[in-house]
Amino acid sequence: MPQLASGLTLQQLRYFIDVAAEGSISAAAELLYVAQPTMSAAMKDLEARVGRALLVRSARGVTLTADGAEFLGYARQVVEQFALLEQRYLGRPPTRRLLGVSTQHYSFAVDAFVRMVKATEVAEYEFSLRESRTWDIIEDVRTLRSEIGILYRNDFNRKVIDKLLRESGLAFTPLFLADPHIFISRNNPLAARERATLADLAGMPRLTFDQGANNSFYFAEEILSTLSSKQEIRVSDRATIFNLMIGLHGYTISTGIISGQLDPEIVAIPLDIDERIEIGWIGHAAIPLTDQARHYLRELRAVVAEFGVALLD
C-alpha cells in the first residue's frame, strides 16, 4: 500500500472517506468487506498519526469533528490526485467519481449538473444534488456533505450570510449579478407584459420556499422577504411551486434565468424594482476544490453565459 511521507497510507485515507460518508465505522467496514475491528483500529491509528480527534463516536455512529471535516477535504484531494496520477502514467482506468452539490432552487444549477454528469467519462460515479433550504445548504458544505453550495446574496442579507459563512470556515465566490424577475405561468395575464411592478402583484398569491426552523427573513430564498403579502403560500420543492404558478396564477421572485427545457410552462418577466441579486457558490475557505467540483463550476458558468449574463469571475 502506498505510504505518504507522514506515515499515513492511502488505504487509511480511503477508509476515512468512506467512514465519513457512511456515518458509521461498522457500515463502512461492511461496505468495503473489511472486519469492523480492522476498520476501527485504522481510524484510531489515523487519529494518532495526525495528533487530532477526527471523529466523534456514539452509539448511533460517528460524526466529524471540526478538524475531521477539514481533514476530509484534504483526504479527498490526495486520493483524487493519486488516482489521476495512476491514470496518466500507469494506464489505470478512471476511478469512481464523487461530488455533492447543495443549491437553492435554480434550474440553471440543475442544467449544469446534467451537463457535468453527461460529460463524466467513467463507468462508475456517485453524485448528489440537493435542492435545499439556505441554512441546510451552508450546513451541508460546512460538514462536507456537499463540496459546493449555490445561493444568493443581496444588500439585505449580505451581512448575516457572510457572518455565518465566516463562522463556518466557508467563503462565498460571486458568479453573476441578476436583475429580479417574477416567475409565472405562461397563462398568467402578466405573461404578455414586458415588465411587472409590485402593484401588479398585489392580488396574486406569493409563492416562497419554506425555510423550516430557520425561517428568518435573512435566509429567505426570495428578495423582498420583509414585504407583507395578503396571499402567501410556502412550498418545499420546485415542482410544487411550478404547479401553483399554473393552478393559482401565483408568482415567485428569482433571477430570470430559467431553463425552457426543464420548465417549459414557466416564463420570467422583469420586475421593476431597484434591486440586484448576486448568485455565487460557497466552499471551504481552506480546502481546494476537487477536479470534479471545478468541472461542475465550469458547466455552471457556461449555462449562465448562454443566457447572456455577464460572469463576475
PDB file of C-alpha atoms in Angstrom:
ATOM      1  CA  MET A   1       0.000   0.000   0.000  1.00  0.00           C
ATOM      2  CA  PRO A   2       1.488   3.409  -0.959  1.00  0.00           C
ATOM      3  CA  GLN A   3       2.636   5.326   2.102  1.00  0.00           C
ATOM      4  CA  LEU A   4       2.786   9.083   2.395  1.00  0.00           C
ATOM      5  CA  ALA A   5       5.711  10.927   3.963  1.00  0.00           C
ATOM      6  CA  SER A   6       3.807  11.340   7.227  1.00  0.00           C
ATOM      7  CA  GLY A   7       3.367   7.589   7.615  1.00  0.00           C
ATOM      8  CA  LEU A   8      -0.272   7.817   6.532  1.00  0.00           C
ATOM      9  CA  THR A   9      -1.423   5.407   3.873  1.00  0.00           C
ATOM     10  CA  LEU A  10      -3.819   5.913   1.020  1.00  0.00           C
ATOM     11  CA  GLN A  11      -5.785   2.992   2.420  1.00  0.00           C
ATOM     12  CA  GLN A  12      -6.348   4.898   5.649  1.00  0.00           C
ATOM     13  CA  LEU A  13      -7.475   7.959   3.732  1.00  0.00           C
ATOM     14  CA  ARG A  14      -9.883   5.879   1.661  1.00  0.00           C
ATOM     15  CA  TYR A  15     -11.221   4.209   4.787  1.00  0.00           C
ATOM     16  CA  PHE A  16     -11.717   7.602   6.431  1.00  0.00           C
ATOM     17  CA  ILE A  17     -13.584   8.976   3.404  1.00  0.00           C
ATOM     18  CA  ASP A  18     -15.990   6.023   3.478  1.00  0.00           C
ATOM     19  CA  VAL A  19     -16.463   6.203   7.250  1.00  0.00           C
ATOM     20  CA  ALA A  20     -17.359   9.891   6.927  1.00  0.00           C
ATOM     21  CA  ALA A  21     -19.756   9.159   4.054  1.00  0.00           C
ATOM     22  CA  GLU A  22     -21.495   6.297   5.866  1.00  0.00           C
ATOM     23  CA  GLY A  23     -21.516   7.971   9.282  1.00  0.00           C
ATOM     24  CA  SER A  24     -20.551   4.642  10.786  1.00  0.00           C
ATOM     25  CA  ILE A  25     -17.351   2.635  11.150  1.00  0.00           C
ATOM     26  CA  SER A  26     -19.229  -0.670  11.013  1.00  0.00           C
ATOM     27  CA  ALA A  27     -21.230   0.375   7.918  1.00  0.00           C
ATOM     28  CA  ALA A  28     -18.043   1.435   6.124  1.00  0.00           C
ATOM     29  CA  ALA A  29     -16.381  -1.836   7.104  1.00  0.00           C
ATOM     30  CA  GLU A  30     -19.316  -3.800   5.699  1.00  0.00           C
ATOM     31  CA  LEU A  31     -19.292  -1.744   2.504  1.00  0.00           C
ATOM     32  CA  LEU A  32     -15.582  -2.410   1.951  1.00  0.00           C
ATOM     33  CA  TYR A  33     -15.642  -6.050   3.124  1.00  0.00           C
ATOM     34  CA  VAL A  34     -13.285  -5.227   5.973  1.00  0.00           C
ATOM     35  CA  ALA A  35     -13.575  -6.570   9.517  1.00  0.00           C
ATOM     36  CA  GLN A  36     -15.063  -3.980  11.844  1.00  0.00           C
ATOM     37  CA  PRO A  37     -12.159  -4.205  14.351  1.00  0.00           C
ATOM     38  CA  THR A  38      -9.713  -3.621  11.487  1.00  0.00           C
ATOM     39  CA  MET A  39     -11.583  -0.504  10.357  1.00  0.00           C
ATOM     40  CA  SER A  40     -11.862   0.796  13.918  1.00  0.00           C
ATOM     41  CA  ALA A  41      -8.137   0.264  14.506  1.00  0.00           C
ATOM     42  CA  ALA A  42      -7.313   2.031  11.238  1.00  0.00           C
ATOM     43  CA  MET A  43      -9.302   5.089  12.334  1.00  0.00           C
ATOM     44  CA  LYS A  44      -7.624   5.181  15.761  1.00  0.00           C
ATOM     45  CA  ASP A  45      -4.200   4.874  14.139  1.00  0.00           C
ATOM     46  CA  LEU A  46      -5.066   7.656  11.707  1.00  0.00           C
ATOM     47  CA  GLU A  47      -6.081   9.986  14.538  1.00  0.00           C
ATOM     48  CA  ALA A  48      -2.922   9.103  16.461  1.00  0.00           C
ATOM     49  CA  ARG A  49      -0.733   9.891  13.455  1.00  0.00           C
ATOM     50  CA  VAL A  50      -2.331  13.288  12.782  1.00  0.00           C
ATOM     51  CA  GLY A  51      -2.474  14.064  16.508  1.00  0.00           C
ATOM     52  CA  ARG A  52      -6.090  15.207  16.419  1.00  0.00           C
ATOM     53  CA  ALA A  53      -9.540  13.771  17.059  1.00  0.00           C
ATOM     54  CA  LEU A  54     -11.228  13.426  13.680  1.00  0.00           C
ATOM     55  CA  LEU A  55     -14.359  11.512  14.693  1.00  0.00           C
ATOM     56  CA  VAL A  56     -16.917  11.757  17.473  1.00  0.00           C
ATOM     57  CA  ARG A  57     -18.088   8.252  18.282  1.00  0.00           C
ATOM     58  CA  SER A  58     -21.517   7.444  19.720  1.00  0.00           C
ATOM     59  CA  ALA A  59     -23.985   4.580  19.839  1.00  0.00           C
ATOM     60  CA  ARG A  60     -25.615   5.946  16.654  1.00  0.00           C
ATOM     61  CA  GLY A  61     -22.390   6.054  14.646  1.00  0.00           C
ATOM     62  CA  VAL A  62     -19.754   8.726  14.066  1.00  0.00           C
ATOM     63  CA  THR A  63     -19.723  12.391  13.144  1.00  0.00           C
ATOM     64  CA  LEU A  64     -16.829  14.570  12.073  1.00  0.00           C
ATOM     65  CA  THR A  65     -15.106  16.987  14.410  1.00  0.00           C
ATOM     66  CA  ALA A  66     -14.152  20.396  13.005  1.00  0.00           C
ATOM     67  CA  ASP A  67     -10.655  19.028  12.371  1.00  0.00           C
ATOM     68  CA  GLY A  68     -12.200  15.927  10.825  1.00  0.00           C
ATOM     69  CA  ALA A  69     -14.262  17.956   8.363  1.00  0.00           C
ATOM     70  CA  GLU A  70     -11.172  19.858   7.256  1.00  0.00           C
ATOM     71  CA  PHE A  71      -9.087  16.672   7.088  1.00  0.00           C
ATOM     72  CA  LEU A  72     -11.759  15.020   4.942  1.00  0.00           C
ATOM     73  CA  GLY A  73     -11.438  17.736   2.305  1.00  0.00           C
ATOM     74  CA  TYR A  74      -7.697  17.228   2.042  1.00  0.00           C
ATOM     75  CA  ALA A  75      -8.022  13.425   2.097  1.00  0.00           C
ATOM     76  CA  ARG A  76     -10.345  13.595  -0.884  1.00  0.00           C
ATOM     77  CA  GLN A  77      -7.814  15.777  -2.698  1.00  0.00           C
ATOM     78  CA  VAL A  78      -4.943  13.353  -2.071  1.00  0.00           C
ATOM     79  CA  VAL A  79      -6.913  10.279  -3.121  1.00  0.00           C
ATOM     80  CA  GLU A  80      -8.213  12.007  -6.243  1.00  0.00           C
ATOM     81  CA  GLN A  81      -4.767  13.259  -7.273  1.00  0.00           C
ATOM     82  CA  PHE A  82      -3.224   9.813  -6.761  1.00  0.00           C
ATOM     83  CA  ALA A  83      -5.937   8.276  -8.942  1.00  0.00           C
ATOM     84  CA  LEU A  84      -5.231  10.841 -11.674  1.00  0.00           C
ATOM     85  CA  LEU A  85      -1.507  10.043 -11.471  1.00  0.00           C
ATOM     86  CA  GLU A  86      -2.234   6.328 -11.894  1.00  0.00           C
ATOM     87  CA  GLN A  87      -4.467   7.026 -14.888  1.00  0.00           C
ATOM     88  CA  ARG A  88      -1.918   9.233 -16.617  1.00  0.00           C
ATOM     89  CA  TYR A  89       1.278   7.285 -16.006  1.00  0.00           C
ATOM     90  CA  LEU A  90       0.249   3.710 -15.222  1.00  0.00           C
ATOM     91  CA  GLY A  91      -2.637   3.330 -17.639  1.00  0.00           C
ATOM     92  CA  ARG A  92      -5.170   2.623 -14.901  1.00  0.00           C
ATOM     93  CA  PRO A  93      -8.844   3.092 -15.827  1.00  0.00           C
ATOM     94  CA  PRO A  94     -10.614   6.209 -14.441  1.00  0.00           C
ATOM     95  CA  THR A  95     -11.820   5.775 -10.878  1.00  0.00           C
ATOM     96  CA  ARG A  96     -15.290   6.288  -9.441  1.00  0.00           C
ATOM     97  CA  ARG A  97     -16.187   9.995  -9.457  1.00  0.00           C
ATOM     98  CA  LEU A  98     -17.758  11.717  -6.448  1.00  0.00           C
ATOM     99  CA  LEU A  99     -19.377  15.113  -5.929  1.00  0.00           C
ATOM    100  CA  GLY A 100     -22.095  16.628  -3.784  1.00  0.00           C
ATOM    101  CA  VAL A 101     -23.823  19.916  -4.636  1.00  0.00           C
ATOM    102  CA  SER A 102     -26.413  21.700  -2.488  1.00  0.00           C
ATOM    103  CA  THR A 103     -28.332  24.572  -4.028  1.00  0.00           C
ATOM    104  CA  GLN A 104     -31.264  26.883  -3.712  1.00  0.00           C
ATOM    105  CA  HIS A 105     -33.991  26.154  -6.243  1.00  0.00           C
ATOM    106  CA  TYR A 106     -32.349  27.211  -9.517  1.00  0.00           C
ATOM    107  CA  SER A 107     -32.923  25.424 -12.811  1.00  0.00           C
ATOM    108  CA  PHE A 108     -29.551  26.607 -14.135  1.00  0.00           C
ATOM    109  CA  ALA A 109     -27.869  24.679 -11.304  1.00  0.00           C
ATOM    110  CA  VAL A 110     -29.713  21.548 -12.451  1.00  0.00           C
ATOM    111  CA  ASP A 111     -28.822  22.211 -16.098  1.00  0.00           C
ATOM    112  CA  ALA A 112     -25.142  22.437 -15.207  1.00  0.00           C
ATOM    113  CA  PHE A 113     -25.370  19.250 -13.143  1.00  0.00           C
ATOM    114  CA  VAL A 114     -26.901  17.379 -16.084  1.00  0.00           C
ATOM    115  CA  ARG A 115     -24.100  18.551 -18.370  1.00  0.00           C
ATOM    116  CA  MET A 116     -21.445  17.551 -15.854  1.00  0.00           C
ATOM    117  CA  VAL A 117     -22.843  14.042 -15.452  1.00  0.00           C
ATOM    118  CA  LYS A 118     -23.123  13.542 -19.216  1.00  0.00           C
ATOM    119  CA  ALA A 119     -19.504  14.612 -19.657  1.00  0.00           C
ATOM    120  CA  THR A 120     -18.210  12.301 -16.921  1.00  0.00           C
ATOM    121  CA  GLU A 121     -16.409   9.566 -18.825  1.00  0.00           C
ATOM    122  CA  VAL A 122     -16.279   6.859 -16.166  1.00  0.00           C
ATOM    123  CA  ALA A 123     -18.253   3.681 -15.668  1.00  0.00           C
ATOM    124  CA  GLU A 124     -18.947   4.402 -12.006  1.00  0.00           C
ATOM    125  CA  TYR A 125     -19.855   7.600 -10.185  1.00  0.00           C
ATOM    126  CA  GLU A 126     -21.742   8.769  -7.132  1.00  0.00           C
ATOM    127  CA  PHE A 127     -23.131  12.292  -7.347  1.00  0.00           C
ATOM    128  CA  SER A 128     -25.698  14.089  -5.236  1.00  0.00           C
ATOM    129  CA  LEU A 129     -27.731  17.208  -5.990  1.00  0.00           C
ATOM    130  CA  ARG A 130     -29.764  18.630  -3.133  1.00  0.00           C
ATOM    131  CA  GLU A 131     -32.202  21.490  -3.695  1.00  0.00           C
ATOM    132  CA  SER A 132     -32.458  22.628  -0.120  1.00  0.00           C
ATOM    133  CA  ARG A 133     -33.039  25.394   2.419  1.00  0.00           C
ATOM    134  CA  THR A 134     -30.492  28.165   2.820  1.00  0.00           C
ATOM    135  CA  TRP A 135     -29.370  27.143   6.311  1.00  0.00           C
ATOM    136  CA  ASP A 136     -29.128  23.483   5.256  1.00  0.00           C
ATOM    137  CA  ILE A 137     -27.019  24.379   2.215  1.00  0.00           C
ATOM    138  CA  ILE A 138     -24.499  26.105   4.470  1.00  0.00           C
ATOM    139  CA  GLU A 139     -24.550  23.153   6.879  1.00  0.00           C
ATOM    140  CA  ASP A 140     -24.108  20.660   4.015  1.00  0.00           C
ATOM    141  CA  VAL A 141     -20.974  22.454   2.858  1.00  0.00           C
ATOM    142  CA  ARG A 142     -19.654  23.073   6.380  1.00  0.00           C
ATOM    143  CA  THR A 143     -19.862  19.360   7.197  1.00  0.00           C
ATOM    144  CA  LEU A 144     -18.640  18.368   3.700  1.00  0.00           C
ATOM    145  CA  ARG A 145     -21.840  16.537   2.909  1.00  0.00           C
ATOM    146  CA  SER A 146     -21.610  18.701  -0.219  1.00  0.00           C
ATOM    147  CA  GLU A 147     -18.462  20.217  -1.640  1.00  0.00           C
ATOM    148  CA  ILE A 148     -20.244  23.171  -3.244  1.00  0.00           C
ATOM    149  CA  GLY A 149     -23.301  25.216  -2.331  1.00  0.00           C
ATOM    150  CA  ILE A 150     -25.184  27.611  -4.633  1.00  0.00           C
ATOM    151  CA  LEU A 151     -27.060  30.540  -3.090  1.00  0.00           C
ATOM    152  CA  TYR A 152     -27.697  34.263  -3.385  1.00  0.00           C
ATOM    153  CA  ARG A 153     -26.805  37.440  -1.517  1.00  0.00           C
ATOM    154  CA  ASN A 154     -28.123  40.978  -1.751  1.00  0.00           C
ATOM    155  CA  ASP A 155     -27.823  44.177   0.261  1.00  0.00           C
ATOM    156  CA  PHE A 156     -30.432  42.967   2.752  1.00  0.00           C
ATOM    157  CA  ASN A 157     -28.998  39.571   3.734  1.00  0.00           C
ATOM    158  CA  ARG A 158     -25.295  40.050   2.933  1.00  0.00           C
ATOM    159  CA  LYS A 159     -24.006  40.806   6.453  1.00  0.00           C
ATOM    160  CA  VAL A 160     -25.899  37.912   8.035  1.00  0.00           C
ATOM    161  CA  ILE A 161     -24.924  35.391   5.344  1.00  0.00           C
ATOM    162  CA  ASP A 162     -21.277  36.487   5.326  1.00  0.00           C
ATOM    163  CA  LYS A 163     -21.042  36.287   9.132  1.00  0.00           C
ATOM    164  CA  LEU A 164     -22.472  32.758   9.132  1.00  0.00           C
ATOM    165  CA  LEU A 165     -20.092  31.698   6.368  1.00  0.00           C
ATOM    166  CA  ARG A 166     -17.063  33.088   8.224  1.00  0.00           C
ATOM    167  CA  GLU A 167     -18.076  31.302  11.411  1.00  0.00           C
ATOM    168  CA  SER A 168     -18.398  28.078   9.397  1.00  0.00           C
ATOM    169  CA  GLY A 169     -14.997  28.416   7.715  1.00  0.00           C
ATOM    170  CA  LEU A 170     -16.634  28.968   4.334  1.00  0.00           C
ATOM    171  CA  ALA A 171     -16.150  31.527   1.569  1.00  0.00           C
ATOM    172  CA  PHE A 172     -18.583  32.979  -0.982  1.00  0.00           C
ATOM    173  CA  THR A 173     -17.365  33.361  -4.576  1.00  0.00           C
ATOM    174  CA  PRO A 174     -19.639  35.512  -6.794  1.00  0.00           C
ATOM    175  CA  LEU A 175     -20.747  34.102 -10.139  1.00  0.00           C
ATOM    176  CA  PHE A 176     -23.055  36.761 -11.591  1.00  0.00           C
ATOM    177  CA  LEU A 177     -25.462  39.598 -10.855  1.00  0.00           C
ATOM    178  CA  ALA A 178     -29.074  39.245 -11.949  1.00  0.00           C
ATOM    179  CA  ASP A 179     -31.983  41.674 -12.245  1.00  0.00           C
ATOM    180  CA  PRO A 180     -35.047  40.423 -10.328  1.00  0.00           C
ATOM    181  CA  HIS A 181     -37.787  38.720 -12.354  1.00  0.00           C
ATOM    182  CA  ILE A 182     -41.085  37.127 -11.464  1.00  0.00           C
ATOM    183  CA  PHE A 183     -41.606  33.532 -12.490  1.00  0.00           C
ATOM    184  CA  ILE A 184     -45.215  32.919 -13.568  1.00  0.00           C
ATOM    185  CA  SER A 185     -47.257  30.576 -15.729  1.00  0.00           C
ATOM    186  CA  ARG A 186     -47.432  31.229 -19.452  1.00  0.00           C
ATOM    187  CA  ASN A 187     -51.211  31.555 -18.938  1.00  0.00           C
ATOM    188  CA  ASN A 188     -50.864  34.285 -16.324  1.00  0.00           C
ATOM    189  CA  PRO A 189     -52.256  37.664 -17.540  1.00  0.00           C
ATOM    190  CA  LEU A 190     -48.891  39.258 -16.729  1.00  0.00           C
ATOM    191  CA  ALA A 191     -47.068  36.900 -19.103  1.00  0.00           C
ATOM    192  CA  ALA A 192     -47.744  39.255 -22.019  1.00  0.00           C
ATOM    193  CA  ARG A 193     -46.218  42.228 -20.210  1.00  0.00           C
ATOM    194  CA  GLU A 194     -42.698  43.484 -20.892  1.00  0.00           C
ATOM    195  CA  ARG A 195     -42.259  44.369 -17.212  1.00  0.00           C
ATOM    196  CA  ALA A 196     -44.193  43.965 -13.977  1.00  0.00           C
ATOM    197  CA  THR A 197     -44.434  46.196 -10.908  1.00  0.00           C
ATOM    198  CA  LEU A 198     -45.042  45.376  -7.265  1.00  0.00           C
ATOM    199  CA  ALA A 199     -48.519  46.866  -7.667  1.00  0.00           C
ATOM    200  CA  ASP A 200     -49.252  44.298 -10.403  1.00  0.00           C
ATOM    201  CA  LEU A 201     -48.547  41.506  -7.919  1.00  0.00           C
ATOM    202  CA  ALA A 202     -50.855  42.748  -5.167  1.00  0.00           C
ATOM    203  CA  GLY A 203     -53.753  40.403  -5.983  1.00  0.00           C
ATOM    204  CA  MET A 204     -51.647  37.317  -6.758  1.00  0.00           C
ATOM    205  CA  PRO A 205     -50.504  34.568  -4.361  1.00  0.00           C
ATOM    206  CA  ARG A 206     -46.833  34.970  -3.462  1.00  0.00           C
ATOM    207  CA  LEU A 207     -45.022  31.640  -3.532  1.00  0.00           C
ATOM    208  CA  THR A 208     -41.916  31.183  -1.392  1.00  0.00           C
ATOM    209  CA  PHE A 209     -39.686  28.289  -0.421  1.00  0.00           C
ATOM    210  CA  ASP A 210     -40.160  27.186   3.171  1.00  0.00           C
ATOM    211  CA  GLN A 211     -37.040  27.580   5.337  1.00  0.00           C
ATOM    212  CA  GLY A 212     -38.153  25.301   8.144  1.00  0.00           C
ATOM    213  CA  ALA A 213     -36.980  26.020  11.675  1.00  0.00           C
ATOM    214  CA  ASN A 214     -34.610  28.706  10.360  1.00  0.00           C
ATOM    215  CA  ASN A 215     -37.397  30.727   8.770  1.00  0.00           C
ATOM    216  CA  SER A 216     -35.643  34.087   9.107  1.00  0.00           C
ATOM    217  CA  PHE A 217     -36.131  36.898   6.602  1.00  0.00           C
ATOM    218  CA  TYR A 218     -32.360  36.734   6.080  1.00  0.00           C
ATOM    219  CA  PHE A 219     -32.491  33.090   4.971  1.00  0.00           C
ATOM    220  CA  ALA A 220     -35.403  33.539   2.559  1.00  0.00           C
ATOM    221  CA  GLU A 221     -34.606  32.375  -0.964  1.00  0.00           C
ATOM    222  CA  GLU A 222     -36.512  35.303  -2.442  1.00  0.00           C
ATOM    223  CA  ILE A 223     -35.694  39.010  -2.213  1.00  0.00           C
ATOM    224  CA  LEU A 224     -38.202  41.443  -0.648  1.00  0.00           C
ATOM    225  CA  SER A 225     -38.921  38.840   2.021  1.00  0.00           C
ATOM    226  CA  THR A 226     -39.949  41.515   4.541  1.00  0.00           C
ATOM    227  CA  LEU A 227     -42.766  42.854   2.386  1.00  0.00           C
ATOM    228  CA  SER A 228     -46.181  41.719   3.560  1.00  0.00           C
ATOM    229  CA  SER A 229     -48.493  39.802   1.273  1.00  0.00           C
ATOM    230  CA  LYS A 230     -52.199  39.135   1.713  1.00  0.00           C
ATOM    231  CA  GLN A 231     -51.861  35.804  -0.070  1.00  0.00           C
ATOM    232  CA  GLU A 232     -48.757  33.736   0.638  1.00  0.00           C
ATOM    233  CA  ILE A 233     -48.023  30.047   0.163  1.00  0.00           C
ATOM    234  CA  ARG A 234     -44.825  28.334   1.317  1.00  0.00           C
ATOM    235  CA  VAL A 235     -43.659  25.234  -0.507  1.00  0.00           C
ATOM    236  CA  SER A 236     -40.778  22.807  -0.155  1.00  0.00           C
ATOM    237  CA  ASP A 237     -39.896  21.881  -3.730  1.00  0.00           C
ATOM    238  CA  ARG A 238     -39.660  23.318  -7.218  1.00  0.00           C
ATOM    239  CA  ALA A 239     -42.249  21.005  -8.809  1.00  0.00           C
ATOM    240  CA  THR A 240     -44.884  22.177  -6.338  1.00  0.00           C
ATOM    241  CA  ILE A 241     -44.123  25.855  -6.830  1.00  0.00           C
ATOM    242  CA  PHE A 242     -44.488  25.452 -10.602  1.00  0.00           C
ATOM    243  CA  ASN A 243     -47.829  23.653 -10.182  1.00  0.00           C
ATOM    244  CA  LEU A 244     -49.084  26.507  -8.019  1.00  0.00           C
ATOM    245  CA  MET A 245     -47.938  29.081 -10.564  1.00  0.00           C
ATOM    246  CA  ILE A 246     -50.042  27.269 -13.142  1.00  0.00           C
ATOM    247  CA  GLY A 247     -53.025  26.353 -10.986  1.00  0.00           C
ATOM    248  CA  LEU A 248     -53.347  29.520  -8.871  1.00  0.00           C
ATOM    249  CA  HIS A 249     -51.600  32.154 -11.022  1.00  0.00           C
ATOM    250  CA  GLY A 250     -49.061  32.545  -8.256  1.00  0.00           C
ATOM    251  CA  TYR A 251     -45.600  34.069  -8.612  1.00  0.00           C
ATOM    252  CA  THR A 252     -42.161  33.896  -7.098  1.00  0.00           C
ATOM    253  CA  ILE A 253     -39.214  36.273  -7.453  1.00  0.00           C
ATOM    254  CA  SER A 254     -35.897  34.972  -8.762  1.00  0.00           C
ATOM    255  CA  THR A 255     -33.046  35.602 -11.192  1.00  0.00           C
ATOM    256  CA  GLY A 256     -34.816  35.471 -14.544  1.00  0.00           C
ATOM    257  CA  ILE A 257     -32.606  32.597 -15.683  1.00  0.00           C
ATOM    258  CA  ILE A 258     -34.906  29.702 -16.351  1.00  0.00           C
ATOM    259  CA  SER A 259     -34.414  26.613 -18.473  1.00  0.00           C
ATOM    260  CA  GLY A 260     -37.085  26.224 -21.117  1.00  0.00           C
ATOM    261  CA  GLN A 261     -36.228  22.537 -21.346  1.00  0.00           C
ATOM    262  CA  LEU A 262     -36.672  21.929 -17.628  1.00  0.00           C
ATOM    263  CA  ASP A 263     -39.508  24.423 -17.047  1.00  0.00           C
ATOM    264  CA  PRO A 264     -41.478  24.765 -20.329  1.00  0.00           C
ATOM    265  CA  GLU A 265     -44.673  26.192 -18.786  1.00  0.00           C
ATOM    266  CA  ILE A 266     -42.994  28.957 -16.796  1.00  0.00           C
ATOM    267  CA  VAL A 267     -41.808  32.369 -18.033  1.00  0.00           C
ATOM    268  CA  ALA A 268     -39.701  35.093 -16.444  1.00  0.00           C
ATOM    269  CA  ILE A 269     -40.869  38.724 -16.525  1.00  0.00           C
ATOM    270  CA  PRO A 270     -38.584  41.575 -15.347  1.00  0.00           C
ATOM    271  CA  LEU A 271     -39.706  43.140 -12.070  1.00  0.00           C
ATOM    272  CA  ASP A 272     -39.471  46.927 -11.993  1.00  0.00           C
ATOM    273  CA  ILE A 273     -37.550  47.456  -8.735  1.00  0.00           C
ATOM    274  CA  ASP A 274     -34.149  48.854  -7.811  1.00  0.00           C
ATOM    275  CA  GLU A 275     -32.540  45.603  -6.610  1.00  0.00           C
ATOM    276  CA  ARG A 276     -29.843  43.192  -7.773  1.00  0.00           C
ATOM    277  CA  ILE A 277     -29.396  39.518  -6.945  1.00  0.00           C
ATOM    278  CA  GLU A 278     -25.847  38.208  -6.545  1.00  0.00           C
ATOM    279  CA  ILE A 279     -25.550  34.480  -7.215  1.00  0.00           C
ATOM    280  CA  GLY A 280     -22.427  32.662  -6.073  1.00  0.00           C
ATOM    281  CA  TRP A 281     -21.015  29.409  -4.804  1.00  0.00           C
ATOM    282  CA  ILE A 282     -19.735  28.576  -1.338  1.00  0.00           C
ATOM    283  CA  GLY A 283     -16.998  26.179  -0.324  1.00  0.00           C
ATOM    284  CA  HIS A 284     -14.452  25.653   2.429  1.00  0.00           C
ATOM    285  CA  ALA A 285     -12.093  28.604   2.520  1.00  0.00           C
ATOM    286  CA  ALA A 286      -9.018  26.493   3.331  1.00  0.00           C
ATOM    287  CA  ILE A 287      -9.723  23.419   1.207  1.00  0.00           C
ATOM    288  CA  PRO A 288      -9.012  23.341  -2.542  1.00  0.00           C
ATOM    289  CA  LEU A 289     -11.757  22.073  -4.837  1.00  0.00           C
ATOM    290  CA  THR A 290     -11.615  18.648  -6.427  1.00  0.00           C
ATOM    291  CA  ASP A 291     -11.373  18.392 -10.208  1.00  0.00           C
ATOM    292  CA  GLN A 292     -14.991  17.220 -10.327  1.00  0.00           C
ATOM    293  CA  ALA A 293     -16.170  20.297  -8.433  1.00  0.00           C
ATOM    294  CA  ARG A 294     -14.210  22.553 -10.788  1.00  0.00           C
ATOM    295  CA  HIS A 295     -15.833  20.732 -13.714  1.00  0.00           C
ATOM    296  CA  TYR A 296     -19.276  21.452 -12.296  1.00  0.00           C
ATOM    297  CA  LEU A 297     -18.464  25.141 -11.866  1.00  0.00           C
ATOM    298  CA  ARG A 298     -17.254  25.344 -15.476  1.00  0.00           C
ATOM    299  CA  GLU A 299     -20.554  23.881 -16.644  1.00  0.00           C
ATOM    300  CA  LEU A 300     -22.441  26.291 -14.378  1.00  0.00           C
ATOM    301  CA  ARG A 301     -20.658  29.293 -15.854  1.00  0.00           C
ATOM    302  CA  ALA A 302     -21.299  28.000 -19.375  1.00  0.00           C
ATOM    303  CA  VAL A 303     -25.040  27.603 -18.733  1.00  0.00           C
ATOM    304  CA  VAL A 304     -25.338  31.093 -17.282  1.00  0.00           C
ATOM    305  CA  ALA A 305     -23.292  32.654 -20.100  1.00  0.00           C
ATOM    306  CA  GLU A 306     -25.706  31.202 -22.670  1.00  0.00           C
ATOM    307  CA  PHE A 307     -28.410  33.415 -21.199  1.00  0.00           C
ATOM    308  CA  GLY A 308     -26.295  36.469 -21.973  1.00  0.00           C
ATOM    309  CA  VAL A 309     -25.474  37.122 -18.321  1.00  0.00           C
ATOM    310  CA  ALA A 310     -22.044  38.603 -17.604  1.00  0.00           C
ATOM    311  CA  LEU A 311     -19.990  36.449 -15.227  1.00  0.00           C
ATOM    312  CA  LEU A 312     -18.186  38.040 -12.292  1.00  0.00           C
ATOM    313  CA  ASP A 313     -15.152  35.744 -12.172  1.00  0.00           C
TER     314      ASP A 313
END
